[in-house]
Coordinates of C-alpha atoms in Angstrom, one line a residue:
Chain A
M489 CA 0.0 0.0 0.0
S490 CA 1.4 3.4 -0.7
W491 CA 1.0 6.3 1.8
E492 CA 1.3 10.0 1.6
T493 CA 2.8 11.9 4.4
V494 CA 1.0 15.1 5.5
I495 CA 3.0 17.5 7.7
G496 CA 2.1 20.9 9.2
L497 CA 4.6 22.8 11.3
E498 CA 4.1 25.2 14.2
V499 CA 7.2 27.3 14.6
H500 CA 7.7 29.5 17.7
V501 CA 10.1 32.4 17.1
Q502 CA 11.4 34.5 20.0
L503 CA 11.3 38.1 18.8
A504 CA 14.5 40.1 19.4
T505 CA 13.0 42.9 21.5
Q506 CA 15.0 44.5 24.3
S507 CA 12.1 44.2 26.8
K508 CA 9.3 41.7 27.2
I509 CA 6.0 41.7 25.3
F510 CA 3.9 43.0 28.2
S511 CA 6.5 44.3 30.7
G512 CA 9.7 46.4 30.9
A513 CA 11.9 43.5 32.1
S514 CA 14.9 42.6 30.0
T515 CA 14.8 39.6 27.6
Q516 CA 18.5 39.1 27.5
F517 CA 19.5 35.4 27.4
G518 CA 21.6 33.8 30.1
A519 CA 21.0 36.0 33.2
E520 CA 20.9 34.7 36.7
P521 CA 17.5 33.0 37.5
N522 CA 14.6 35.3 38.1
T523 CA 16.7 38.5 37.9
Q524 CA 14.7 39.5 34.8
A525 CA 11.3 38.6 36.0
C526 CA 9.4 41.7 37.3
A527 CA 6.1 41.9 39.1
I528 CA 4.1 41.7 35.9
D529 CA 5.9 38.6 34.7
L530 CA 5.3 37.1 38.1
A531 CA 1.5 37.8 37.9
M532 CA 1.5 39.8 41.1
P533 CA -2.0 41.0 41.9
G534 CA -2.8 44.5 40.6
T535 CA -0.3 44.4 37.7
L536 CA -1.5 45.0 34.1
P537 CA 0.2 44.1 30.8
V538 CA 1.2 46.9 28.4
F539 CA 1.9 45.9 24.9
N540 CA 5.4 46.4 23.4
E541 CA 5.5 48.3 20.1
A542 CA 8.6 46.5 18.8
A543 CA 6.9 43.1 19.1
L544 CA 4.0 44.4 17.0
R545 CA 6.4 45.9 14.4
M546 CA 8.4 42.7 14.1
A547 CA 5.3 40.6 13.7
V548 CA 4.1 42.9 10.9
M549 CA 7.5 42.8 9.2
F550 CA 7.3 39.0 9.1
G551 CA 3.7 39.2 7.8
L552 CA 4.7 41.5 5.0
A553 CA 7.8 39.4 4.1
V554 CA 5.6 36.3 3.6
D555 CA 3.0 38.3 1.6
A556 CA 0.4 37.7 4.3
E557 CA -2.8 39.5 5.1
I558 CA -2.1 41.7 8.1
G559 CA -4.7 41.8 10.8
M560 CA -5.6 45.5 10.9
E561 CA -7.5 44.8 14.1
S562 CA -6.1 42.0 16.2
V563 CA -7.1 40.8 19.6
F564 CA -5.3 39.1 22.4
D565 CA -6.9 36.1 24.2
R566 CA -6.3 34.1 27.3
K567 CA -5.3 30.5 26.8
N568 CA -6.0 28.8 30.2
Y569 CA -3.9 26.0 31.7
F570 CA -2.0 25.4 34.9
Y571 CA 1.7 24.8 35.0
P572 CA 4.2 26.3 37.6
D573 CA 6.2 28.1 34.9
L574 CA 3.0 30.0 33.9
P575 CA 2.3 32.2 36.9
K576 CA -0.9 33.8 35.7
G577 CA -2.6 30.4 35.0
Y578 CA -3.1 31.6 31.4
Q579 CA -0.9 32.5 28.5
I580 CA -1.8 35.7 26.6
S581 CA -2.0 34.6 23.0
Q582 CA -4.2 35.3 20.0
M583 CA -7.0 33.1 18.8
D584 CA -9.6 34.4 16.4
Y585 CA -7.9 37.6 15.2
P586 CA -4.2 37.0 14.8
I587 CA -1.8 39.8 13.7
V588 CA -0.7 37.8 10.6
G589 CA -3.2 36.0 8.4
R590 CA -2.7 33.8 5.3
G591 CA 0.6 34.0 3.5
S592 CA 3.1 31.8 1.8
V593 CA 6.8 31.0 1.2
E594 CA 8.6 29.3 -1.7
I595 CA 11.1 26.7 -0.7
A596 CA 13.9 25.1 -2.8
L597 CA 14.4 21.4 -2.8
A598 CA 17.4 19.2 -3.6
D599 CA 16.1 18.1 -7.0
R600 CA 16.3 21.8 -8.0
T601 CA 12.5 22.2 -8.0
T602 CA 10.7 24.8 -5.8
K603 CA 7.4 24.4 -3.9
T604 CA 5.1 26.9 -2.3
I605 CA 4.1 26.3 1.3
G606 CA 1.1 28.1 2.7
I607 CA 1.2 29.9 6.0
T608 CA -2.1 29.7 7.8
R609 CA -1.4 32.4 10.3
A610 CA 1.1 33.8 12.7
H611 CA 0.1 35.2 16.1
L612 CA 1.8 37.0 19.0
E613 CA 2.0 35.4 22.4
E614 CA 4.1 35.4 25.5
D615 CA 6.7 32.7 26.4
A616 CA 6.5 30.7 29.6
G617 CA 9.2 30.4 32.2
K618 CA 11.4 27.4 32.6
S619 CA 11.0 24.4 35.0
L620 CA 14.1 22.7 36.2
H621 CA 13.5 19.2 37.2
E622 CA 16.9 18.5 38.8
D623 CA 16.3 17.3 42.3
F624 CA 15.8 20.2 44.7
H625 CA 14.9 17.9 47.7
G626 CA 11.9 16.7 45.9
F627 CA 11.0 20.1 44.5
S628 CA 11.2 21.6 41.0
G629 CA 12.9 24.9 40.4
I630 CA 11.2 27.7 38.5
D631 CA 13.1 30.4 36.6
L632 CA 10.7 33.0 35.2
N633 CA 13.3 35.1 33.2
R634 CA 11.9 33.7 30.0
A635 CA 8.3 34.3 31.0
G636 CA 6.8 37.1 28.9
T637 CA 9.4 37.0 26.1
P638 CA 7.6 37.8 22.9
L639 CA 6.9 34.8 20.6
L640 CA 5.6 34.7 17.1
E641 CA 3.9 31.4 16.4
I642 CA 3.9 30.6 12.7
V643 CA 1.5 28.0 11.6
S644 CA 1.9 26.3 8.2
E645 CA -0.8 24.7 6.1
P646 CA -0.6 20.9 6.1
E647 CA 1.1 21.1 2.7
I648 CA 4.5 19.7 3.6
R649 CA 4.9 16.1 2.3
S650 CA 8.3 14.9 3.5
A651 CA 11.1 15.4 6.0
E652 CA 13.1 17.2 3.4
E653 CA 10.4 19.7 2.7
A654 CA 9.9 20.3 6.4
V655 CA 13.6 21.0 6.9
A656 CA 13.7 23.3 3.8
Y657 CA 10.6 25.2 5.1
L658 CA 12.1 25.5 8.6
K659 CA 15.5 26.7 7.1
Y660 CA 13.7 29.2 5.0
L661 CA 11.9 30.7 8.1
H662 CA 15.2 30.6 10.0
A663 CA 16.9 32.6 7.2
L664 CA 14.0 35.0 6.9
V665 CA 13.8 36.0 10.5
R666 CA 17.5 36.6 10.4
Y667 CA 17.2 38.7 7.2
L668 CA 14.5 40.7 8.9
D669 CA 16.6 40.9 12.1
I670 CA 13.6 40.1 14.2
S671 CA 15.1 37.0 15.9
D672 CA 18.5 35.3 16.0
G673 CA 16.7 32.0 15.2
D674 CA 19.1 30.1 17.4
M675 CA 17.5 26.7 17.9
S676 CA 20.0 25.5 20.4
Q677 CA 19.1 28.4 22.7
G678 CA 15.4 28.0 22.1
S679 CA 15.0 31.2 20.1
M680 CA 13.3 29.0 17.4
R681 CA 11.3 25.9 18.4
C682 CA 9.2 23.6 16.3
D683 CA 6.1 21.4 16.8
V684 CA 5.5 18.9 14.0
N685 CA 2.0 17.6 13.1
I686 CA 2.2 14.4 11.2
S687 CA -0.4 12.1 9.6
L688 CA -0.5 9.5 6.8
R689 CA -3.2 8.9 4.3
Q690 CA -3.5 6.5 1.4
T691 CA -2.1 8.0 -1.8
G692 CA -5.0 9.7 -3.6
A693 CA -7.2 10.0 -0.5
S694 CA -8.8 13.4 0.1
E695 CA -9.4 13.1 3.8
F696 CA -6.5 13.6 6.3
G697 CA -5.6 10.7 8.6
T698 CA -5.4 11.1 12.4
R699 CA -2.4 13.1 13.3
T700 CA 0.1 13.1 16.1
E701 CA 2.0 16.2 17.3
I702 CA 5.7 16.0 18.2
K703 CA 6.5 18.8 20.6
N704 CA 9.5 21.0 20.9
V705 CA 12.0 19.6 18.4
N706 CA 15.1 21.7 18.7
S707 CA 17.3 21.3 15.7
F708 CA 16.9 20.9 11.9
R709 CA 18.5 17.5 12.1
F710 CA 16.1 16.3 14.8
V711 CA 13.1 17.6 12.9
E712 CA 14.2 15.4 9.9
K713 CA 14.8 12.3 12.1
A714 CA 11.7 12.8 14.2
I715 CA 9.6 12.9 11.1
E716 CA 11.3 9.8 9.6
V717 CA 10.8 7.7 12.7
E718 CA 7.2 8.9 13.3
V719 CA 6.2 8.3 9.7
E720 CA 7.6 4.8 10.0
R721 CA 5.8 4.2 13.3
Q722 CA 2.5 5.3 11.8
R723 CA 2.9 3.3 8.6
D724 CA 3.6 0.1 10.6
I725 CA 0.5 0.6 12.7
L726 CA -1.7 1.4 9.6
E727 CA -0.4 -1.5 7.6
D728 CA -1.2 -3.9 10.5
G729 CA -4.7 -2.6 10.3
G730 CA -4.4 -0.5 13.5
I731 CA -5.5 3.1 14.1
I732 CA -3.5 6.1 15.1
V733 CA -4.2 7.7 18.4
Q734 CA -4.3 11.5 18.3
E735 CA -1.8 12.5 20.9
T736 CA 1.2 14.6 21.7
R737 CA 4.6 12.9 21.5
L738 CA 8.2 13.7 22.3
Y739 CA 11.2 12.9 20.1
D740 CA 14.0 11.2 22.0
A741 CA 17.2 11.8 20.1
D742 CA 19.3 9.3 22.0
K743 CA 16.9 6.4 21.2
N744 CA 15.8 7.9 17.9
E745 CA 12.1 7.3 18.6
T746 CA 9.0 9.2 19.5
R747 CA 6.9 8.4 22.5
P748 CA 3.7 9.7 24.1
M749 CA 4.1 12.6 26.5
R750 CA 2.9 11.8 30.0
S751 CA 0.4 14.5 30.7
K752 CA -2.1 14.8 33.5
E753 CA -4.1 17.4 31.6
V754 CA -7.5 15.9 31.0
A755 CA -7.7 17.0 27.4
N756 CA -6.4 20.1 25.7
D757 CA -9.2 22.4 26.6
Y758 CA -7.8 25.9 26.9
R759 CA -11.1 27.7 27.3
Y760 CA -9.9 30.7 25.2
F761 CA -11.6 34.1 25.8
P762 CA -10.7 37.7 24.9
E763 CA -8.1 39.1 27.2
P764 CA -9.9 41.8 29.2
D765 CA -6.7 43.5 30.3
L766 CA -5.7 44.5 26.7
L767 CA -7.7 46.5 24.2
P768 CA -7.8 45.5 20.5
I769 CA -4.7 46.5 18.5
R770 CA -5.6 48.7 15.5
I771 CA -3.1 49.6 12.8
D772 CA -3.6 51.6 9.6
E773 CA -2.3 51.7 6.1
A774 CA 0.2 54.4 7.0
Y775 CA 1.8 52.1 9.6
L776 CA 2.1 49.3 7.1
T777 CA 3.6 51.6 4.5
A778 CA 6.2 52.8 6.9
I779 CA 7.2 49.3 7.8
R780 CA 7.2 48.1 4.2
D781 CA 9.5 51.0 3.4
Q782 CA 12.0 49.9 6.0
L783 CA 12.1 46.2 5.1
P784 CA 15.5 45.1 4.1
E785 CA 16.0 43.3 0.7
L786 CA 14.3 39.9 1.2
P787 CA 15.7 36.5 0.1
K788 CA 13.4 36.3 -3.0
E789 CA 14.3 39.9 -4.1
K790 CA 18.0 39.2 -3.6
L791 CA 17.6 36.0 -5.6
Q792 CA 16.1 38.0 -8.5
R793 CA 18.8 40.6 -8.3
F794 CA 21.6 38.1 -8.2
I795 CA 20.2 36.5 -11.4
E796 CA 20.0 39.8 -13.2
Q797 CA 23.0 41.6 -11.8
Y798 CA 25.5 38.8 -11.8
A799 CA 24.1 36.6 -14.5
L800 CA 23.9 33.6 -12.2
G801 CA 21.7 30.6 -12.8
D802 CA 18.6 30.2 -10.6
Y803 CA 20.0 27.4 -8.5
D804 CA 23.4 29.1 -7.7
A805 CA 21.6 32.4 -7.0
R806 CA 19.2 30.7 -4.7
L807 CA 22.0 29.1 -2.7
L808 CA 23.8 32.4 -2.4
A809 CA 20.7 34.4 -1.5
A810 CA 19.3 31.9 1.0
E811 CA 21.2 33.3 4.1
R812 CA 21.9 36.9 4.6
E813 CA 25.4 36.3 5.8
T814 CA 26.2 34.1 2.7
A815 CA 24.8 36.7 0.4
A816 CA 26.9 39.5 2.0
Y817 CA 30.0 37.4 1.9
F818 CA 29.5 36.6 -1.8
E819 CA 28.8 40.2 -2.7
Q820 CA 32.0 41.3 -0.9
V821 CA 34.0 38.8 -2.9
V822 CA 32.5 40.0 -6.1
A823 CA 33.0 43.7 -5.2
D824 CA 36.7 43.0 -4.4
C825 CA 37.6 40.7 -7.3
G826 CA 35.1 41.7 -10.0
D827 CA 34.4 38.1 -11.2
A828 CA 30.9 37.1 -10.2
K829 CA 31.0 33.6 -11.8
A830 CA 34.3 32.7 -10.1
S831 CA 33.1 34.1 -6.8
A832 CA 29.9 32.1 -6.9
N833 CA 31.7 28.9 -7.8
W834 CA 34.2 29.3 -4.9
V835 CA 31.6 30.3 -2.3
I836 CA 29.2 27.5 -3.3
G837 CA 32.0 25.0 -3.9
E838 CA 35.3 25.2 -1.9
L839 CA 34.1 27.4 0.9
S840 CA 30.7 25.8 1.5
A841 CA 32.2 22.3 1.5
R842 CA 34.8 23.4 4.0
L843 CA 32.2 25.1 6.3
N844 CA 29.9 22.0 6.1
R845 CA 32.8 19.7 6.9
E846 CA 33.7 21.7 10.0
D847 CA 30.1 22.6 10.9
L848 CA 30.8 26.3 10.9
E849 CA 28.6 29.3 10.0
I850 CA 30.0 31.5 7.2
A851 CA 30.3 34.4 9.8
N852 CA 33.1 32.2 11.4
S853 CA 34.8 31.4 8.1
R854 CA 38.6 31.0 8.5
V855 CA 39.0 32.6 5.1
S856 CA 37.6 36.1 4.8
A857 CA 35.7 37.5 1.8
A858 CA 38.6 39.9 1.1
Q859 CA 41.1 37.0 1.1
L860 CA 39.0 34.9 -1.2
A861 CA 38.7 37.8 -3.5
R862 CA 42.5 38.3 -3.5
L863 CA 43.0 34.6 -4.2
L864 CA 40.6 34.8 -7.2
Q865 CA 42.5 37.8 -8.5
R866 CA 45.8 35.9 -8.3
L867 CA 44.1 33.1 -10.1
A868 CA 42.9 35.5 -12.8
D869 CA 46.3 37.1 -13.3
Q870 CA 47.8 33.6 -13.5
T871 CA 50.0 34.0 -10.5
L872 CA 48.1 30.9 -9.3
S873 CA 47.1 27.8 -11.2
S874 CA 43.7 26.3 -10.4
K875 CA 45.6 23.6 -8.5
T876 CA 47.8 25.9 -6.4
A877 CA 44.8 28.1 -5.8
K878 CA 43.0 25.2 -4.0
T879 CA 46.1 24.4 -2.0
L880 CA 46.5 28.0 -1.1
F881 CA 42.8 28.1 0.1
D882 CA 43.6 25.2 2.4
V883 CA 46.7 26.9 3.7
L884 CA 44.7 30.1 4.4
W885 CA 42.1 28.1 6.2
E886 CA 44.6 26.4 8.4
N887 CA 46.3 29.7 9.1
G888 CA 43.0 31.4 10.1
G889 CA 44.4 35.0 9.9
Q890 CA 41.9 37.4 8.3
D891 CA 44.4 39.9 6.9
V892 CA 44.1 40.2 3.1
E893 CA 47.9 40.7 2.6
L894 CA 48.3 37.2 4.1
V895 CA 47.3 35.9 0.7
D896 CA 50.3 37.2 -1.2
Q897 CA 52.6 36.5 1.8
L898 CA 51.6 32.8 1.8
I899 CA 51.9 32.6 -2.0
D900 CA 55.6 33.7 -1.6
E901 CA 56.3 31.6 1.5
H902 CA 54.9 28.4 -0.1
G903 CA 56.3 29.1 -3.5
F904 CA 52.8 28.9 -5.1
K905 CA 53.7 31.4 -7.7
Q906 CA 53.1 30.0 -11.1
V907 CA 56.2 30.1 -13.2
S908 CA 55.5 32.3 -16.2
D909 CA 59.1 33.2 -16.8
S910 CA 59.5 31.9 -20.4
G911 CA 63.2 31.3 -19.9
A912 CA 62.7 29.0 -17.0
I913 CA 59.9 27.1 -18.7
E914 CA 61.8 26.8 -21.9
A915 CA 64.7 25.2 -19.9
M916 CA 62.3 22.6 -18.4
V917 CA 60.7 21.9 -21.8
D918 CA 64.2 21.3 -23.3
T919 CA 65.1 18.9 -20.5
V920 CA 61.9 16.9 -20.9
I921 CA 62.4 16.6 -24.6
A922 CA 66.1 15.6 -24.1
D923 CA 65.2 13.0 -21.5
N924 CA 62.5 11.3 -23.6
P925 CA 63.9 10.6 -27.0
Q926 CA 61.6 7.7 -27.7
Q927 CA 58.4 9.6 -27.0
V928 CA 59.7 12.5 -29.0
E929 CA 60.2 10.2 -32.0
N930 CA 56.8 8.6 -31.6
Y931 CA 55.2 12.0 -31.5
R932 CA 57.0 13.3 -34.5
S933 CA 56.0 10.3 -36.6
A934 CA 52.4 10.3 -35.5
P935 CA 49.6 11.8 -37.7
P936 CA 48.6 15.3 -36.5
E937 CA 45.2 14.2 -35.2
K938 CA 46.8 11.9 -32.7
R939 CA 49.5 14.3 -31.7
K940 CA 47.2 16.4 -29.5
K941 CA 46.6 13.5 -27.2
M942 CA 50.3 12.6 -27.1
L943 CA 51.3 16.1 -26.2
G944 CA 49.6 15.5 -22.8
F945 CA 52.5 13.3 -21.8
F946 CA 55.0 16.1 -22.3
V947 CA 52.8 18.7 -20.6
G948 CA 52.6 16.4 -17.6
Q949 CA 56.3 15.9 -17.4
V950 CA 57.0 19.6 -17.5
M951 CA 54.3 20.3 -14.9
K952 CA 55.8 17.6 -12.7
A953 CA 59.3 19.1 -13.1
S954 CA 57.9 22.5 -12.1
Q955 CA 56.1 21.1 -9.1
G956 CA 52.8 22.2 -10.7
K957 CA 53.8 25.8 -10.9
A958 CA 54.5 26.2 -14.6
N959 CA 51.9 28.2 -16.5
P960 CA 50.1 25.5 -18.5
G961 CA 49.3 27.8 -21.4
Q962 CA 53.0 28.6 -21.9
V963 CA 54.1 25.0 -21.5
N964 CA 51.7 24.0 -24.3
Q965 CA 52.8 26.7 -26.6
L966 CA 56.5 26.0 -26.1
L967 CA 56.1 22.3 -26.6
N968 CA 54.2 22.9 -29.8
E969 CA 57.0 25.0 -31.1
K970 CA 59.8 22.7 -30.1
L971 CA 58.4 19.3 -31.0
Chain B
M773 CA -28.5 24.1 26.8
S774 CA -27.9 22.2 30.0
V775 CA -25.0 20.6 31.8
D776 CA -24.7 17.3 33.7
R777 CA -22.6 16.1 36.6
S778 CA -19.7 15.1 34.3
D779 CA -19.5 18.6 32.8
I780 CA -19.3 20.1 36.2
E781 CA -16.6 17.7 37.3
Q782 CA -14.6 18.3 34.2
V783 CA -14.7 22.1 34.5
A784 CA -13.8 21.8 38.1
E785 CA -10.8 19.6 37.2
L786 CA -9.6 22.1 34.6
A787 CA -9.9 25.0 37.0
R788 CA -8.3 22.9 39.8
L789 CA -11.3 23.4 42.0
R790 CA -12.2 20.7 44.6
I791 CA -16.0 20.2 44.7
E792 CA -17.6 18.1 47.3
D793 CA -19.7 15.3 45.8
N794 CA -22.9 16.5 47.5
S795 CA -22.6 20.0 46.0
V796 CA -22.4 18.8 42.4
D797 CA -26.2 18.6 41.9
E798 CA -26.8 22.1 43.2
L799 CA -24.1 23.4 40.8
V800 CA -25.6 21.6 37.9
S801 CA -28.9 23.3 38.4
K802 CA -27.4 26.8 39.1
I803 CA -25.1 26.6 36.0
T804 CA -28.0 25.3 33.9
S805 CA -30.0 28.3 34.8
I806 CA -27.2 30.7 33.9
L807 CA -26.8 28.9 30.6
G808 CA -30.5 29.4 30.1
M809 CA -30.0 33.1 30.4
I810 CA -27.2 32.9 27.8
D811 CA -29.5 30.9 25.5
Q812 CA -31.9 33.8 25.7
M813 CA -29.1 36.2 24.7
Q814 CA -28.0 33.9 21.9
A815 CA -31.5 34.1 20.4
T816 CA -30.8 37.8 19.5
N817 CA -30.2 38.3 15.8
T818 CA -26.6 39.5 15.4
D819 CA -26.3 39.0 11.6
D820 CA -25.0 42.5 10.8
I821 CA -23.0 43.1 14.0
E822 CA -19.2 42.9 14.2
P823 CA -17.9 40.8 17.0
L824 CA -16.8 43.0 19.9
A825 CA -13.6 42.0 21.7
N826 CA -13.9 44.8 24.2
P827 CA -16.7 47.1 25.2
L828 CA -14.5 50.2 25.2
E829 CA -14.3 51.9 21.9
A830 CA -10.6 52.3 22.2
S831 CA -7.4 50.8 20.9
Q832 CA -4.5 49.4 22.8
R833 CA -1.8 51.9 23.7
L834 CA 1.7 50.7 22.9
R835 CA 4.8 50.8 25.1
A836 CA 8.2 51.8 23.8
D837 CA 10.6 48.8 23.7
V838 CA 12.8 49.9 26.6
V839 CA 14.0 48.0 29.6
S840 CA 12.5 49.8 32.6
E841 CA 12.4 47.1 35.3
A842 CA 15.5 46.6 37.4
D843 CA 16.2 43.3 39.2
Q844 CA 14.0 43.0 42.3
R845 CA 14.5 39.3 42.9
E846 CA 15.2 39.7 46.5
A847 CA 12.0 41.7 47.2
L848 CA 9.9 39.5 44.9
Q849 CA 11.0 36.3 46.5
A850 CA 10.7 37.5 50.0
N851 CA 7.2 36.1 50.3
A852 CA 7.8 32.9 48.3
P853 CA 7.4 29.7 50.5
A854 CA 10.6 28.2 49.2
T855 CA 13.5 29.4 47.0
E856 CA 17.0 28.0 46.2
A857 CA 19.8 29.3 44.0
G858 CA 17.5 32.1 42.8
L859 CA 14.8 29.7 41.8
F860 CA 11.2 29.5 43.1
L861 CA 10.7 25.9 44.4
V862 CA 7.4 24.2 43.7
P863 CA 6.1 20.6 44.3
K864 CA 7.8 18.4 41.8
V865 CA 6.3 18.5 38.3
I866 CA 7.4 16.3 35.4
D867 CA 5.7 16.4 32.1

């Protein structure tokens, strides 16, 4: 039987405001427990929430960037549940009138196709505190520094069909919030968190199957693996004629499995109602226009510009425009060396491979954009051959210094300079001819159409004698003359 | 619309309210009568009326994104039943 996977993602993004969504306490990560939890965050009686304008602005920026309808009048609601890290006994969220309505993003897949994924909505809410379950003499410890940090919850349509698409979508959102500078998107610190809804249905069926929700998956890789194991689990059950229980599950990375969450909550019944402590938020066209005018160049706009300005192919342009930092690096290399095609090839090829291998962000590249540009200039002016250029890249990487002059310095130190001195090359050519009389004779007696292939032998010998540094063009020319 | 004993018990559970067994019937009848009043309100025709999130004809004022609250942990934890290492201590909860 063949099954279709149906996935929807709920992504929580912590917005990079200075202060909390409803109080003036700091949102800085890593402070001592409860030093950034004020009376409002602690739900002290008599306190009232006041909404942070930056949280609104950032949510609207996101909405505009995904071509969404913006809620011109949006309303906060109370989502009621009890947990010690939620002091009020309710979370202020948005239910019926979210700030961001329907939108969409276009993701790129490995087979070089693209796919549009719908965004159902994105709403503002407050984060909860943290419960620490290490043993405090049979108690749990509560840190409320995170309580009240603004979150944007982005809900996708159930249009994702594989783990690959889920990860591509998630990476797109990650890059986008960083482009917009509304979040650092750091999954390891919880700035971006993901709940995955998964169900299966027989291929061709129109009804959705029963879904499970995997909570709080905290890396791209875990999202991929969690989906894979959950799909397999559901498929096994369905093929044995069983039924899927709608439930919340957790992904255990150590065991690479999902398992049901133990929860005492009777059922998810949050009894939403409008938050009486906050009035509706009303915005107007002038506000939207002002924000639209301040938006930075977005990934899809940059992609288009790269294709036009640098004559890059769609795929290369997409890779380079995907992350703001990568795009900036690439553009600096082009600006410094003037060759867009070579810059693109090296950033996508040599540099990306190296970054991947060492699991580094481009911001931490051990070869700077200015250095790569200088290297490409030296390749263009034939100081370097393509072979020595790659070796030099490795040497630069190991060295790690960011000074651009280091490039020429290392070329000298390591003797990477391509020999273009015709006298020196001529001497090597002469030696090779003298040392290989048999091959010379074979060459000379061969018909012209075969000679081209045979010339390769001599080129190889000269290059070997020069330790790869002779200018291949000159070697070819001299051999042709002398043979 | 009416409620029965199990509705009352479930709502009490969600609200973490302990209700004595012998008071459930009384609550059933009281809440059913409140719901009767709501049914009456529901009967009003609201076809052309926009939903109202708040009775005040006003919009939310916004606050500038500025940190204005200094650390007051010591004062705020002074009346907590138990703290340790800056944390509030609560009966053990594991999800």
